[in-house]
Amino acid sequence: MILQIDGSSEPEKELEKLMEGQAFQQFANKILDIISAQQ
């Protein structure tokens, strides 16, 4: 996902598109789980 955004000619639009997908939501939830566990 990060490489897809980084390699895009329009990274903001690519990020918005990816944020709608299930893979991004799972990725974000994993990060939030890790952060929550450390607090």
N, C-alpha and C. Protein backbone atom coordinates (compact mmCIF):
# COMPACT_ATOMS: atom_id res chain seq x y z
N MET A 1 0.82 -1.18 0.00
CA MET A 1 0.00 0.00 0.00
C MET A 1 0.87 1.26 0.00
N ILE A 2 1.86 1.26 0.84
CA ILE A 2 2.72 2.44 0.95
C ILE A 2 3.46 2.69 -0.36
N LEU A 3 3.95 1.63 -0.97
CA LEU A 3 4.64 1.78 -2.25
C LEU A 3 3.69 2.26 -3.34
N GLN A 4 2.46 1.81 -3.27
CA GLN A 4 1.45 2.21 -4.24
C GLN A 4 1.18 3.72 -4.12
N ILE A 5 1.08 4.21 -2.90
CA ILE A 5 0.86 5.64 -2.67
C ILE A 5 2.10 6.42 -3.10
N ASP A 6 3.27 5.95 -2.70
CA ASP A 6 4.53 6.64 -2.98
C ASP A 6 4.80 6.73 -4.48
N GLY A 7 4.43 5.69 -5.22
CA GLY A 7 4.71 5.67 -6.65
C GLY A 7 3.64 6.32 -7.50
N SER A 8 2.59 6.80 -6.88
CA SER A 8 1.48 7.39 -7.62
C SER A 8 1.79 8.81 -8.06
N SER A 9 1.27 9.19 -9.23
CA SER A 9 1.42 10.57 -9.68
C SER A 9 0.49 11.50 -8.89
N GLU A 10 -0.53 10.92 -8.27
CA GLU A 10 -1.46 11.68 -7.43
C GLU A 10 -1.62 10.95 -6.10
N PRO A 11 -0.62 11.07 -5.21
CA PRO A 11 -0.63 10.29 -3.97
C PRO A 11 -1.83 10.56 -3.06
N GLU A 12 -2.33 11.79 -3.03
CA GLU A 12 -3.48 12.08 -2.17
C GLU A 12 -4.71 11.31 -2.62
N LYS A 13 -4.94 11.27 -3.93
CA LYS A 13 -6.08 10.52 -4.46
C LYS A 13 -5.90 9.03 -4.24
N GLU A 14 -4.68 8.56 -4.39
CA GLU A 14 -4.39 7.13 -4.18
C GLU A 14 -4.64 6.75 -2.72
N LEU A 15 -4.22 7.60 -1.80
CA LEU A 15 -4.45 7.35 -0.37
C LEU A 15 -5.94 7.30 -0.07
N GLU A 16 -6.69 8.26 -0.60
CA GLU A 16 -8.14 8.27 -0.38
C GLU A 16 -8.78 6.99 -0.90
N LYS A 17 -8.34 6.54 -2.07
CA LYS A 17 -8.89 5.32 -2.66
C LYS A 17 -8.56 4.11 -1.79
N LEU A 18 -7.33 4.03 -1.32
CA LEU A 18 -6.92 2.89 -0.50
C LEU A 18 -7.59 2.89 0.87
N MET A 19 -7.86 4.07 1.41
CA MET A 19 -8.49 4.17 2.72
C MET A 19 -9.90 3.58 2.73
N GLU A 20 -10.52 3.50 1.58
CA GLU A 20 -11.86 2.94 1.48
C GLU A 20 -11.84 1.41 1.50
N GLY A 21 -10.70 0.82 1.24
CA GLY A 21 -10.60 -0.63 1.12
C GLY A 21 -10.46 -1.34 2.45
N GLN A 22 -10.79 -2.61 2.42
CA GLN A 22 -10.73 -3.44 3.62
C GLN A 22 -9.28 -3.65 4.09
N ALA A 23 -8.35 -3.77 3.16
CA ALA A 23 -6.95 -4.01 3.53
C ALA A 23 -6.41 -2.85 4.36
N PHE A 24 -6.74 -1.62 3.97
CA PHE A 24 -6.27 -0.46 4.73
C PHE A 24 -6.88 -0.44 6.12
N GLN A 25 -8.16 -0.76 6.21
CA GLN A 25 -8.83 -0.78 7.50
C GLN A 25 -8.21 -1.81 8.43
N GLN A 26 -7.87 -2.97 7.89
CA GLN A 26 -7.21 -4.00 8.69
C GLN A 26 -5.83 -3.54 9.13
N PHE A 27 -5.09 -2.91 8.23
CA PHE A 27 -3.77 -2.38 8.53
C PHE A 27 -3.85 -1.33 9.65
N ALA A 28 -4.79 -0.41 9.54
CA ALA A 28 -4.97 0.63 10.55
C ALA A 28 -5.36 0.03 11.89
N ASN A 29 -6.24 -0.96 11.88
CA ASN A 29 -6.66 -1.60 13.13
C ASN A 29 -5.50 -2.32 13.81
N LYS A 30 -4.63 -2.95 13.03
CA LYS A 30 -3.45 -3.62 13.61
C LYS A 30 -2.55 -2.60 14.29
N ILE A 31 -2.33 -1.47 13.64
CA ILE A 31 -1.49 -0.42 14.22
C ILE A 31 -2.11 0.10 15.51
N LEU A 32 -3.42 0.34 15.49
CA LEU A 32 -4.09 0.83 16.69
C LEU A 32 -4.03 -0.19 17.82
N ASP A 33 -4.14 -1.48 17.49
CA ASP A 33 -4.02 -2.53 18.51
C ASP A 33 -2.64 -2.50 19.16
N ILE A 34 -1.61 -2.33 18.35
CA ILE A 34 -0.24 -2.30 18.86
C ILE A 34 -0.03 -1.08 19.76
N ILE A 35 -0.51 0.06 19.31
CA ILE A 35 -0.36 1.29 20.10
C ILE A 35 -1.12 1.18 21.42
N SER A 36 -2.33 0.66 21.37
CA SER A 36 -3.15 0.52 22.58
C SER A 36 -2.50 -0.43 23.59
N ALA A 37 -1.87 -1.48 23.10
CA ALA A 37 -1.24 -2.46 23.98
C ALA A 37 -0.02 -1.87 24.70
N GLN A 38 0.62 -0.89 24.10
CA GLN A 38 1.82 -0.29 24.68
C GLN A 38 1.50 0.76 25.73
N GLN A 39 0.27 1.20 25.80
CA GLN A 39 -0.07 2.27 26.75
C GLN A 39 -0.43 1.74 28.08
